Amino acid sequence: MEAQRIKLLLFSFFVSSLCAAQKVDLEAAMQQLDAVVAKRDVYIQNHQNEIDQLKRTLKTTTFDNDKYVLCKRLYDEYQKFDVDSALYYAHRCKNLASDMKQWDLFTQAGIDELLISIYRGQYALARVQLQECGPIEKVSPNMQGKYAIAALEYYMRVLKAGLGDKTDPYSIDSKLCWAKYSRYLPKGSWSYDYYSVMVFGDYAPEKMLVRLKTVPQPSIMAAMIEVALAKSYQKNGNKTLYYYYLIHSAINDISMANCEAQSLIYLIESPYVNKDSKRAFDYAMVCSENAKAYKDMGRSLDIVKAHAIISKAFESALERRATYMGIIIALLVLSLVVIFIELSLIIKKRHHQAEMIVRVEEMNAKLNELVKEGDVMRQQLKENNIRLQDELKLRNNNFMNVYLLVSRYISDVQKYKRGIYNMLIAGKVDNAKKSLNSSTAVDEYLQDFYKQFDKAFMQLHPDFVERFNQLMKPDKKIVVASPEVLTPELRIYALVSLGITESVNIADFLHYSPQTIYNYRLKIRHGSCIDEKEFADTIEKMYY
């Protein structure tokens, strides 16, 4: 007992010394981040090269178990890099796990799909997927830890965004959420300490500092731990260490080609970035490129706000520069007057005065160049804001159209049920049977569903019909009635391009019979101008 007490005291002394000994140089850290930002394209290309190597290995793999391992690795590599590709490999993992009857692996693939919805800010979809997973108590013990992490990520982000639902107490009470899911995380693990800070709001810099000493650099894990450290120091009012660990978190994120990252967005608001418009512009462009590549709806608004902050600071800088320029111009005019007087009085100083005029003109030219550069940067920021707002409008429009369709369906079903009920009460059993056997309403819902699917898909992939027809024989090309209306054949292959390749799954999605799907696919393959097997693979990989 005495020995344990001594060990505890020594550990506490070590951690306290570690915290007290922190002396940081924020400007040096910012310069290190600048260097990493400048090499961002190199890190992305290196990451892509690693992924391409895994894909080549996957092509030569025979056994399902080995394929699953490689698909899971590809999902992990894509998870914070490219959501569409990550979803594709999560779907492949799910199919392989189902074929092998490995239900734990099947559950893992479902949780992976859930995480992608959370990371890209699709909280409504994530909520549905979380409910489909069922209560955590009924999940296999091997998967409960992964389930708990996904749930904590969801509720942490929903709480931060202020999107809590009164029907779900965990989405409005962080303490209740932490009490529910923390017991499924191993105590003493880095994930337990991380989420205790991020979800529960615990103050634990000592634990995080010890964790940081044991993880590889650079890594996603190091970036997450540094964010937790920054949050802890922010809670304690230590702004210097808050910014310091945000900087190093951003360095880790960029070095690992992580497009799903928040540290750089937080940094844009700091005085160490705001006072340097060129640095702020570079960081904002990285955030914008990340959001665009990752299709991150959840953080698009944060990036728009960050751009607004930069624009305001830049405009203030331009105003100050204009004031300085006015003063300089006034001084120039005064100088010219003095020069003119001196020229009229002292002929001998003519050469010296001419040199002064040349220097003044050079200064004026430099000022004009700076003003032009400022105008260009402001125009770029404005165009970028417009692009982000257009993308937000498009995504919000698709979101509302889907849920309006669902709302209309629910209302019509309620009216339909009341009508049947009234017929039965009135004794009109034959009329009720006739109404139940009618398929008119279902056909109307299907047409609305097809219309919304076609519109949403063509907005995301407006070149689909053109690219599809390039694979068809000249006399077999498909002509659509309008740019946002697909034929049944095009609709089937639109699903194939999204990764849904099995005819049974397509039939379930479109409410066709499997035989109808088979006939359509056979007709199209016979009309293609390339090999039938190559045709299916080409469509499946059209957007990957």
Tab-separated table of N, CA and C in Angstrom, residues 399-470:
chain	number	residue	atom	x	y	z
A	399	PHE	N	-32.149	18.735	-49.216
A	399	PHE	CA	-32.565	18.250	-47.889
A	399	PHE	C	-34.060	18.514	-47.672
A	400	MET	N	-34.509	19.749	-47.951
A	400	MET	CA	-35.906	20.108	-47.714
A	400	MET	C	-36.841	19.363	-48.670
A	401	ASN	N	-36.426	19.171	-49.931
A	401	ASN	CA	-37.277	18.454	-50.878
A	401	ASN	C	-37.550	17.029	-50.421
A	402	VAL	N	-36.494	16.357	-49.920
A	402	VAL	CA	-36.650	14.974	-49.442
A	402	VAL	C	-37.618	14.923	-48.269
A	403	TYR	N	-37.418	15.825	-47.319
A	403	TYR	CA	-38.255	15.743	-46.122
A	403	TYR	C	-39.669	16.285	-46.369
A	404	LEU	N	-39.854	17.184	-47.333
A	404	LEU	CA	-41.205	17.579	-47.727
A	404	LEU	C	-41.941	16.410	-48.369
A	405	LEU	N	-41.210	15.610	-49.171
A	405	LEU	CA	-41.799	14.422	-49.777
A	405	LEU	C	-42.237	13.436	-48.709
A	406	VAL	N	-41.376	13.222	-47.713
A	406	VAL	CA	-41.717	12.314	-46.614
A	406	VAL	C	-42.897	12.854	-45.823
A	407	SER	N	-42.897	14.185	-45.567
A	407	SER	CA	-43.989	14.797	-44.796
A	407	SER	C	-45.313	14.652	-45.529
A	408	ARG	N	-45.290	14.863	-46.838
A	408	ARG	CA	-46.511	14.712	-47.623
A	408	ARG	C	-47.009	13.274	-47.569
A	409	TYR	N	-46.065	12.335	-47.655
A	409	TYR	CA	-46.441	10.922	-47.596
A	409	TYR	C	-47.112	10.609	-46.260
A	410	ILE	N	-46.535	11.089	-45.171
A	410	ILE	CA	-47.103	10.830	-43.845
A	410	ILE	C	-48.507	11.425	-43.748
A	411	SER	N	-48.685	12.669	-44.244
A	411	SER	CA	-50.004	13.312	-44.191
A	411	SER	C	-51.027	12.524	-45.003
A	412	ASP	N	-50.620	12.100	-46.208
A	412	ASP	CA	-51.553	11.348	-47.064
A	412	ASP	C	-51.908	10.005	-46.451
A	413	VAL	N	-50.918	9.343	-45.826
A	413	VAL	CA	-51.205	8.058	-45.173
A	413	VAL	C	-52.209	8.256	-44.039
A	414	GLN	N	-52.040	9.357	-43.268
A	414	GLN	CA	-52.986	9.624	-42.180
A	414	GLN	C	-54.393	9.862	-42.730
A	415	LYS	N	-54.497	10.664	-43.813
A	415	LYS	CA	-55.809	10.894	-44.424
A	415	LYS	C	-56.410	9.584	-44.945
A	416	TYR	N	-55.545	8.770	-45.551
A	416	TYR	CA	-55.989	7.495	-46.118
A	416	TYR	C	-56.522	6.575	-45.029
A	417	LYS	N	-55.794	6.516	-43.903
A	417	LYS	CA	-56.223	5.665	-42.782
A	417	LYS	C	-57.568	6.141	-42.242
A	418	ARG	N	-57.715	7.484	-42.106
A	418	ARG	CA	-58.985	8.004	-41.616
A	418	ARG	C	-60.127	7.666	-42.587
A	419	GLY	N	-59.848	7.737	-43.886
A	419	GLY	CA	-60.882	7.414	-44.871
A	419	GLY	C	-61.320	5.962	-44.772
A	420	ILE	N	-60.365	5.037	-44.676
A	420	ILE	CA	-60.676	3.607	-44.547
A	420	ILE	C	-61.466	3.362	-43.267
A	421	TYR	N	-60.992	4.032	-42.189
A	421	TYR	CA	-61.667	3.854	-40.891
A	421	TYR	C	-63.128	4.315	-40.994
A	422	ASN	N	-63.368	5.467	-41.602
A	422	ASN	CA	-64.736	5.981	-41.735
A	422	ASN	C	-65.597	5.049	-42.583
A	423	MET	N	-65.031	4.459	-43.656
A	423	MET	CA	-65.780	3.510	-44.479
A	423	MET	C	-66.193	2.287	-43.669
A	424	LEU	N	-65.245	1.799	-42.865
A	424	LEU	CA	-65.531	0.615	-42.049
A	424	LEU	C	-66.592	0.935	-41.004
A	425	ILE	N	-66.493	2.105	-40.380
A	425	ILE	CA	-67.499	2.510	-39.380
A	425	ILE	C	-68.868	2.617	-40.051
A	426	ALA	N	-68.875	3.131	-41.292
A	426	ALA	CA	-70.150	3.310	-41.996
A	426	ALA	C	-70.644	2.012	-42.621
A	427	GLY	N	-69.866	0.930	-42.485
A	427	GLY	CA	-70.293	-0.356	-43.024
A	427	GLY	C	-69.991	-0.519	-44.495
A	428	LYS	N	-69.218	0.370	-45.076
A	428	LYS	CA	-68.900	0.280	-46.516
A	428	LYS	C	-67.637	-0.559	-46.702
A	429	VAL	N	-67.762	-1.831	-46.405
A	429	VAL	CA	-66.608	-2.746	-46.437
A	429	VAL	C	-66.094	-2.910	-47.862
A	430	ASP	N	-67.017	-3.007	-48.831
A	430	ASP	CA	-66.584	-3.195	-50.229
A	430	ASP	C	-65.791	-1.989	-50.727
A	431	ASN	N	-66.280	-0.798	-50.364
A	431	ASN	CA	-65.542	0.416	-50.770
A	431	ASN	C	-64.155	0.444	-50.136
A	432	ALA	N	-64.079	0.013	-48.880
A	432	ALA	CA	-62.784	-0.017	-48.189
A	432	ALA	C	-61.833	-0.983	-48.867
A	433	LYS	N	-62.367	-2.164	-49.240
A	433	LYS	CA	-61.503	-3.148	-49.925
A	433	LYS	C	-61.016	-2.591	-51.257
A	434	LYS	N	-61.959	-1.963	-51.988
A	434	LYS	CA	-61.577	-1.399	-53.286
A	434	LYS	C	-60.493	-0.337	-53.141
A	435	SER	N	-60.636	0.489	-52.109
A	435	SER	CA	-59.639	1.546	-51.874
A	435	SER	C	-58.287	0.958	-51.496
A	436	LEU	N	-58.313	-0.114	-50.675
A	436	LEU	CA	-57.049	-0.749	-50.259
A	436	LEU	C	-56.336	-1.399	-51.433
A	437	ASN	N	-57.144	-1.925	-52.397
A	437	ASN	CA	-56.518	-2.601	-53.550
A	437	ASN	C	-56.008	-1.619	-54.598
A	438	SER	N	-56.374	-0.348	-54.483
A	438	SER	CA	-55.970	0.644	-55.492
A	438	SER	C	-54.482	0.946	-55.373
A	439	SER	N	-53.826	1.086	-56.487
A	439	SER	CA	-52.381	1.399	-56.505
A	439	SER	C	-52.124	2.817	-56.988
A	440	THR	N	-53.176	3.600	-57.181
A	440	THR	CA	-53.001	4.966	-57.732
A	440	THR	C	-52.131	5.827	-56.840
A	441	ALA	N	-52.430	5.811	-55.523
A	441	ALA	CA	-51.664	6.652	-54.585
A	441	ALA	C	-50.193	6.240	-54.560
A	442	VAL	N	-49.961	4.899	-54.554
A	442	VAL	CA	-48.570	4.407	-54.530
A	442	VAL	C	-47.827	4.890	-55.768
A	443	ASP	N	-48.510	4.808	-56.929
A	443	ASP	CA	-47.861	5.268	-58.167
A	443	ASP	C	-47.506	6.758	-58.091
A	444	GLU	N	-48.420	7.543	-57.489
A	444	GLU	CA	-48.121	8.984	-57.353
A	444	GLU	C	-46.899	9.203	-56.476
A	445	TYR	N	-46.811	8.461	-55.344
A	445	TYR	CA	-45.649	8.604	-54.465
A	445	TYR	C	-44.368	8.184	-55.172
A	446	LEU	N	-44.460	7.085	-55.953
A	446	LEU	CA	-43.261	6.632	-56.670
A	446	LEU	C	-42.803	7.688	-57.675
A	447	GLN	N	-43.781	8.296	-58.384
A	447	GLN	CA	-43.395	9.317	-59.354
A	447	GLN	C	-42.739	10.516	-58.663
A	448	ASP	N	-43.280	10.912	-57.503
A	448	ASP	CA	-42.655	12.001	-56.741
A	448	ASP	C	-41.258	11.602	-56.289
A	449	PHE	N	-41.159	10.338	-55.838
A	449	PHE	CA	-39.848	9.834	-55.380
A	449	PHE	C	-38.838	9.850	-56.527
A	450	TYR	N	-39.272	9.332	-57.724
A	450	TYR	CA	-38.356	9.307	-58.870
A	450	TYR	C	-37.955	10.735	-59.264
A	451	LYS	N	-38.937	11.642	-59.242
A	451	LYS	CA	-38.659	13.027	-59.631
A	451	LYS	C	-37.614	13.646	-58.715
A	452	GLN	N	-37.778	13.434	-57.385
A	452	GLN	CA	-36.822	14.017	-56.434
A	452	GLN	C	-35.443	13.369	-56.573
A	453	PHE	N	-35.431	12.028	-56.760
A	453	PHE	CA	-34.148	11.327	-56.929
A	453	PHE	C	-33.413	11.849	-58.165
A	454	ASP	N	-34.166	11.946	-59.301
A	454	ASP	CA	-33.539	12.423	-60.546
A	454	ASP	C	-32.958	13.822	-60.369
A	455	LYS	N	-33.740	14.705	-59.755
A	455	LYS	CA	-33.306	16.096	-59.593
A	455	LYS	C	-32.055	16.184	-58.731
A	456	ALA	N	-32.081	15.479	-57.559
A	456	ALA	CA	-30.935	15.537	-56.648
A	456	ALA	C	-29.699	14.938	-57.290
A	457	PHE	N	-29.856	13.797	-57.994
A	457	PHE	CA	-28.696	13.145	-58.596
A	457	PHE	C	-28.089	14.008	-59.700
A	458	MET	N	-28.939	14.595	-60.564
A	458	MET	CA	-28.421	15.388	-61.677
A	458	MET	C	-27.803	16.699	-61.209
A	459	GLN	N	-28.262	17.216	-60.080
A	459	GLN	CA	-27.607	18.411	-59.538
A	459	GLN	C	-26.203	18.082	-59.057
A	460	LEU	N	-26.011	16.873	-58.491
A	460	LEU	CA	-24.680	16.470	-58.037
A	460	LEU	C	-23.796	16.022	-59.203
A	461	HIS	N	-24.409	15.400	-60.225
A	461	HIS	CA	-23.629	14.856	-61.354
A	461	HIS	C	-24.292	15.290	-62.666
A	462	PRO	N	-24.203	16.570	-63.028
A	462	PRO	CA	-24.906	17.059	-64.224
A	462	PRO	C	-24.389	16.464	-65.531
A	463	ASP	N	-23.201	15.852	-65.512
A	463	ASP	CA	-22.633	15.295	-66.739
A	463	ASP	C	-22.921	13.803	-66.894
A	464	PHE	N	-23.788	13.243	-66.055
A	464	PHE	CA	-23.980	11.792	-66.045
A	464	PHE	C	-24.500	11.283	-67.392
A	465	VAL	N	-25.567	11.919	-67.925
A	465	VAL	CA	-26.169	11.423	-69.179
A	465	VAL	C	-25.150	11.483	-70.314
A	466	GLU	N	-24.400	12.574	-70.394
A	466	GLU	CA	-23.389	12.714	-71.452
A	466	GLU	C	-22.322	11.630	-71.331
A	467	ARG	N	-21.829	11.405	-70.114
A	467	ARG	CA	-20.786	10.390	-69.925
A	467	ARG	C	-21.335	8.986	-70.184
A	468	PHE	N	-22.603	8.766	-69.800
A	468	PHE	CA	-23.226	7.457	-70.032
A	468	PHE	C	-23.342	7.183	-71.531
A	469	ASN	N	-23.816	8.178	-72.298
A	469	ASN	CA	-24.013	7.981	-73.739
A	469	ASN	C	-22.702	7.776	-74.488
A	470	GLN	N	-21.589	8.229	-73.916
A	470	GLN	CA	-20.289	7.979	-74.544
A	470	GLN	C	-19.955	6.490	-74.574
